[in-house]
């Protein structure tokens, strides 16, 4: 009996004294096995869904049995091709880099062309070392998982994801219309008719995310992209360009002076505010600090928040569309944060920029306490608001956009900012230039040991691998 107790004690002791290295290997093995079986199940379910969709479409079209047999054969060949292509390794060498079209705190976005098909994609490149150092692994995992799950007209489609020693890569559909931030900087302000269109589409886009069980939490003009016809699609889930620091409440804790309730001393007229905002906007978009302008006050508080925080952000964007700058804009993120937290005093409409009472009323229904915020009872409450009178939600994507987008070629980037080339794809780019060779080598070894956290990052979408040679219709015949 005592021998059994001794053995049990010894077993417990050896378990509790297990080294961190062993614990990490055990976790790695567990994650690997879980991912393997999870992938097998999801692949089977996806295949079944594609088959069911084919049968449903053929029934709706009323095809004869002979035609159905032919379609099933074609589909089976596609599935076989998909399985074969899924087993092939995808890497940087399969893509030709055309141009840098975006840059953020953790990496950049490039326009690339797949060499074998000629398809053009937006490649988001994220440095692994930065992800680990800034503890962003959870965020980029969330982004990748959401993009795999999302199959919606309102969400930017991801076709592939893969990794190498230094970076993670997300291959997304290229949306040549650019983003809402660039559009607003070009236009200064939008008319109420244009604002109605973009806000209505963004309402449907945000609702599609909420229906999938996600809260975007970072709705801002930079993340509202425009497709080739000028319609809205949401991007940047989980990892947002430069704003993660701004999401952390502790960033604002050590303010040099206490929050003032009197903001009159900082008064600037709307023209000066718009000029200041434009001057600082691009810099803030690509910095590690970012801007808290669009973030709901409850997101900064420790009391928790829900999906209604996304409707607050939309209210701020609507204000910016009509007035020319967001309601809480300031010279520094800290000042902006204070204004957001004191929104009851700071959310005012400048008399020199007149807007309709309907528009004001909707903005104030978006930007208010969470309990009273429009959308609390569901999206229908928003869609019924008088500001959206006349909007045909069911066919809005089929109608012409408020501001048409002109696409001259397959790789037209005229709606994007110009960025200089970088060395992010070179093997030495990950080693910080300020580190000594020994420190850089130690850091690299440390990152290599932690590399397992990126396991199962690779993804290949069925449409991406099977639609070989097909070019989107908006690109056909438009290259001159």
Coordinates of N, CA and C in Angstrom, one line a residue, residues 146-264:
X146 N -11.5 34.1 -39.1 CA -12.7 34.8 -39.6 C -12.7 34.8 -41.1
X147 N -11.6 35.1 -41.7 CA -11.6 35.2 -43.2 C -11.8 33.8 -43.8
X148 N -11.4 32.7 -43.2 CA -11.7 31.4 -43.7 C -13.2 31.1 -43.6
X149 N -13.8 31.5 -42.5 CA -15.2 31.2 -42.2 C -16.1 32.1 -43.1
X150 N -15.7 33.4 -43.2 CA -16.5 34.4 -43.9 C -16.6 34.1 -45.4
X151 N -17.8 33.9 -45.9 CA -18.0 33.8 -47.3 C -19.2 34.7 -47.7
X152 N -18.9 36.0 -47.7 CA -20.0 37.0 -47.8 C -19.5 38.0 -48.8
X153 N -20.5 38.6 -49.5 CA -20.3 39.7 -50.4 C -19.7 40.9 -49.7
X154 N -20.0 41.0 -48.4 CA -19.6 42.2 -47.6 C -18.3 42.1 -46.9
X155 N -17.6 41.0 -47.1 CA -16.3 40.8 -46.5 C -15.2 40.5 -47.5
X156 N -14.0 41.1 -47.4 CA -12.9 40.8 -48.3 C -12.6 39.3 -48.3
X157 N -12.6 38.7 -49.5 CA -12.4 37.3 -49.5 C -10.9 36.9 -49.5
X158 N -10.6 35.9 -48.6 CA -9.2 35.4 -48.5 C -9.1 34.2 -49.4
X159 N -8.1 34.1 -50.2 CA -7.9 32.9 -51.1 C -6.9 31.9 -50.5
X160 N -5.8 32.5 -50.0 CA -4.7 31.6 -49.5 C -4.1 32.2 -48.3
X161 N -3.5 31.4 -47.4 CA -2.6 31.9 -46.4 C -1.5 30.9 -46.3
X162 N -0.3 31.4 -46.1 CA 0.9 30.5 -45.9 C 2.0 31.3 -45.1
X163 N 3.1 30.6 -44.8 CA 4.1 31.2 -44.0 C 5.5 30.7 -44.4
X164 N 6.5 31.5 -44.1 CA 7.9 31.0 -44.2 C 8.6 31.3 -42.9
X165 N 9.9 31.2 -42.8 CA 10.6 31.4 -41.6 C 10.4 32.8 -41.0
X166 N 10.3 33.8 -41.8 CA 10.2 35.2 -41.3 C 8.8 35.8 -41.2
X167 N 7.9 35.4 -42.2 CA 6.7 36.1 -42.3 C 5.4 35.2 -42.4
X168 N 4.3 35.8 -42.2 CA 3.0 35.2 -42.5 C 2.4 35.9 -43.7
X169 N 1.7 35.2 -44.5 CA 1.2 35.8 -45.8 C -0.3 35.5 -45.9
X170 N -1.1 36.6 -46.1 CA -2.6 36.4 -46.4 C -2.8 36.9 -47.8
X171 N -3.3 36.1 -48.7 CA -3.6 36.4 -50.1 C -5.1 36.7 -50.2
X172 N -5.4 38.0 -50.4 CA -6.8 38.5 -50.4 C -7.2 38.9 -51.8
X173 N -8.5 39.0 -52.0 CA -8.9 39.6 -53.3 C -8.5 41.1 -53.3
X174 N -8.0 41.5 -54.5 CA -7.6 42.9 -54.6 C -8.8 43.8 -55.0
X175 N -9.1 44.8 -54.1 CA -10.2 45.7 -54.4 C -9.7 47.0 -54.9
X176 N -9.8 47.2 -56.2 CA -9.1 48.4 -56.8 C -9.7 49.7 -56.5
X177 N -10.9 49.7 -55.8 CA -11.5 51.0 -55.4 C -10.8 51.7 -54.3
X178 N -9.8 51.1 -53.6 CA -9.2 51.7 -52.5 C -10.0 51.6 -51.2
X179 N -9.8 52.6 -50.3 CA -10.5 52.6 -49.1 C -11.3 53.9 -48.8
X180 N -12.1 53.9 -47.8 CA -13.0 55.0 -47.5 C -12.1 56.2 -47.1
X181 N -11.0 55.9 -46.4 CA -10.1 57.0 -45.9 C -9.6 57.8 -47.1
X182 N -9.1 57.1 -48.1 CA -8.6 57.8 -49.3 C -9.7 58.6 -50.0
X183 N -10.9 58.0 -50.1 CA -12.0 58.7 -50.7 C -12.4 60.0 -50.0
X184 N -12.4 59.9 -48.7 CA -12.8 61.1 -47.8 C -11.7 62.2 -47.9
X185 N -10.5 61.7 -48.1 CA -9.4 62.7 -48.2 C -9.5 63.4 -49.5
X186 N -9.9 62.7 -50.5 CA -10.1 63.3 -51.9 C -11.3 64.3 -51.9
X187 N -12.4 63.9 -51.3 CA -13.6 64.6 -51.5 C -13.9 65.7 -50.4
X188 N -13.1 65.7 -49.3 CA -13.4 66.6 -48.2 C -14.7 66.2 -47.5
X189 N -15.9 66.4 -48.1 CA -17.1 65.9 -47.5 C -18.0 65.2 -48.6
X190 N -18.9 64.4 -48.2 CA -19.8 63.8 -49.1 C -21.2 64.4 -48.9
X191 N -22.0 64.3 -50.0 CA -23.4 64.8 -49.9 C -24.2 63.8 -49.0
X192 N -25.4 64.2 -48.6 CA -26.2 63.3 -47.8 C -26.7 62.1 -48.6
X193 N -26.8 62.3 -49.9 CA -27.2 61.1 -50.7 C -26.1 60.1 -50.8
X194 N -24.9 60.6 -51.0 CA -23.7 59.7 -51.0 C -23.5 59.1 -49.7
X195 N -23.6 59.9 -48.6 CA -23.5 59.3 -47.2 C -24.5 58.3 -47.0
X196 N -25.7 58.5 -47.4 CA -26.8 57.5 -47.2 C -26.4 56.1 -47.8
X197 N -25.9 56.2 -49.0 CA -25.5 55.0 -49.7 C -24.4 54.2 -49.0
X198 N -23.3 54.9 -48.6 CA -22.1 54.2 -48.0 C -22.5 53.8 -46.5
X199 N -23.2 54.6 -45.8 CA -23.6 54.1 -44.4 C -24.6 52.9 -44.5
X200 N -25.5 53.0 -45.5 CA -26.5 51.9 -45.6 C -25.7 50.6 -46.0
X201 N -24.8 50.6 -46.9 CA -24.0 49.4 -47.2 C -23.2 49.0 -46.1
X202 N -22.6 49.9 -45.3 CA -21.8 49.5 -44.2 C -22.6 48.9 -43.1
X203 N -23.9 49.4 -42.9 CA -24.8 48.7 -42.0 C -25.0 47.3 -42.3
X204 N -25.2 47.0 -43.6 CA -25.4 45.6 -44.0 C -24.1 44.8 -43.8
X205 N -22.9 45.4 -44.1 CA -21.7 44.7 -43.9 C -21.4 44.4 -42.5
X206 N -21.6 45.3 -41.6 CA -21.4 45.1 -40.1 C -22.4 44.0 -39.6
X207 N -23.6 44.1 -40.1 CA -24.6 43.1 -39.7 C -24.2 41.7 -40.1
X208 N -23.6 41.6 -41.3 CA -23.1 40.2 -41.8 C -22.1 39.7 -40.8
X209 N -21.2 40.5 -40.3 CA -20.2 40.1 -39.3 C -20.8 39.7 -38.0
X210 N -21.8 40.5 -37.6 CA -22.5 40.2 -36.3 C -23.2 38.8 -36.4
X211 N -23.8 38.6 -37.6 CA -24.5 37.3 -37.8 C -23.6 36.1 -37.7
X212 N -22.3 36.3 -38.0 CA -21.4 35.2 -37.9 C -20.9 35.0 -36.5
X213 N -21.3 35.9 -35.6 CA -20.9 35.9 -34.2 C -19.7 36.7 -33.8
X214 N -19.3 37.6 -34.7 CA -18.1 38.4 -34.5 C -18.4 39.8 -34.2
X215 N -17.6 40.5 -33.4 CA -17.6 41.9 -33.3 C -16.4 42.5 -34.0
X216 N -16.5 43.4 -34.9 CA -15.3 43.9 -35.6 C -14.4 44.7 -34.7
X217 N -15.0 45.6 -34.0 CA -14.3 46.4 -32.9 C -13.4 47.5 -33.5
X218 N -13.2 47.5 -34.8 CA -12.3 48.5 -35.3 C -12.8 49.0 -36.7
X219 N -14.1 49.3 -36.7 CA -14.7 49.9 -37.9 C -14.2 51.3 -38.0
X220 N -13.5 51.6 -39.1 CA -12.9 52.9 -39.4 C -12.8 53.0 -40.9
X221 N -12.7 54.3 -41.5 CA -12.6 54.4 -42.9 C -11.5 53.6 -43.6
X222 N -10.4 53.4 -42.9 CA -9.3 52.6 -43.5 C -9.7 51.1 -43.7
X223 N -10.7 50.6 -42.9 CA -11.1 49.2 -43.0 C -12.3 49.0 -43.8
X224 N -12.9 50.1 -44.4 CA -14.0 50.0 -45.3 C -13.5 50.1 -46.7
X225 N -13.4 49.0 -47.4 CA -12.8 49.0 -48.8 C -13.9 49.1 -49.8
X226 N -13.5 49.5 -51.0 CA -14.4 49.6 -52.2 C -14.0 48.7 -53.3
X227 N -14.9 47.9 -53.8 CA -14.6 47.0 -54.9 C -14.6 47.7 -56.2
X228 N -14.5 47.0 -57.3 CA -14.3 47.6 -58.6 C -15.5 48.4 -59.1
X229 N -16.6 48.2 -58.5 CA -17.8 49.0 -58.8 C -18.2 50.0 -57.8
X230 N -17.3 50.1 -56.8 CA -17.6 51.2 -55.7 C -18.4 50.7 -54.6
X231 N -18.6 49.4 -54.4 CA -19.4 48.9 -53.3 C -18.5 48.5 -52.1
X232 N -19.1 48.5 -50.9 CA -18.4 48.4 -49.7 C -18.0 46.9 -49.4
X233 N -16.8 46.7 -48.8 CA -16.4 45.4 -48.2 C -15.6 45.7 -47.0
X234 N -15.8 44.9 -45.9 CA -15.0 45.1 -44.7 C -13.7 44.3 -44.7
X235 N -12.7 44.9 -44.1 CA -11.4 44.2 -44.0 C -10.8 44.4 -42.6
X236 N -9.7 43.8 -42.4 CA -8.9 43.9 -41.2 C -9.6 43.4 -40.0
X237 N -9.6 42.1 -39.8 CA -10.3 41.5 -38.6 C -9.2 41.0 -37.7
X238 N -9.2 41.3 -36.4 CA -8.3 40.8 -35.5 C -7.0 41.6 -35.4
X239 N -6.4 41.8 -36.5 CA -5.1 42.6 -36.5 C -5.4 43.9 -37.3
X240 N -5.4 45.0 -36.7 CA -5.7 46.2 -37.4 C -4.5 47.1 -37.6
X241 N -4.3 47.7 -38.7 CA -3.1 48.5 -39.0 C -2.8 49.5 -37.9
X242 N -1.8 49.2 -37.1 CA -1.3 50.2 -36.1 C -2.2 50.5 -35.0
X243 N -3.4 49.9 -34.8 CA -4.3 50.4 -33.8 C -4.3 49.5 -32.5
X244 N -3.6 48.4 -32.5 CA -3.7 47.6 -31.3 C -3.2 48.3 -30.0
X245 N -2.2 49.1 -30.1 CA -1.8 49.9 -28.9 C -2.9 50.8 -28.4
X246 N -3.6 51.4 -29.4 CA -4.6 52.3 -29.1 C -5.8 51.6 -28.4
X247 N -5.9 50.3 -28.6 CA -7.0 49.5 -28.0 C -6.7 49.2 -26.6
X248 N -5.5 49.3 -26.2 CA -5.1 48.9 -24.8 C -5.3 50.1 -23.9
X249 N -6.1 49.9 -22.9 CA -6.5 51.0 -22.0 C -5.2 51.6 -21.3
X250 N -4.3 50.7 -21.0 CA -3.1 51.2 -20.3 C -2.3 52.3 -21.1
X251 N -2.5 52.3 -22.4 CA -1.8 53.3 -23.2 C -2.1 54.7 -22.8
X252 N -3.4 54.8 -22.2 CA -3.9 56.2 -21.9 C -3.8 56.5 -20.4
X253 N -3.3 55.5 -19.6 CA -3.4 55.7 -18.1 C -2.4 56.8 -17.6
X254 N -1.3 56.9 -18.2 CA -0.3 57.8 -17.7 C -0.4 59.2 -18.4
X255 N -1.5 59.7 -18.4 CA -1.7 61.0 -19.0 C -1.1 62.1 -18.2
X256 N -0.5 63.1 -18.9 CA 0.3 64.1 -18.1 C -0.6 65.0 -17.3
X257 N -1.9 65.2 -17.7 CA -2.8 66.0 -16.9 C -4.2 65.4 -16.9
X258 N -4.9 65.7 -15.9 CA -6.2 65.1 -15.7 C -7.2 65.6 -16.8
X259 N -8.3 64.8 -17.0 CA -9.3 65.1 -18.0 C -10.0 66.4 -17.6
X260 N -10.0 67.3 -18.6 CA -10.7 68.6 -18.4 C -12.1 68.5 -18.9
X261 N -13.0 69.1 -18.2 CA -14.4 69.1 -18.7 C -14.7 70.4 -19.6
X262 N -13.7 71.3 -19.6 CA -13.9 72.5 -20.4 C -13.0 72.4 -21.7
X263 N -13.7 72.2 -22.8 CA -13.0 72.0 -24.1 C -13.0 73.2 -24.9
X264 N -13.6 74.3 -24.4 CA -13.7 75.5 -25.2 C -12.4 76.1 -25.6

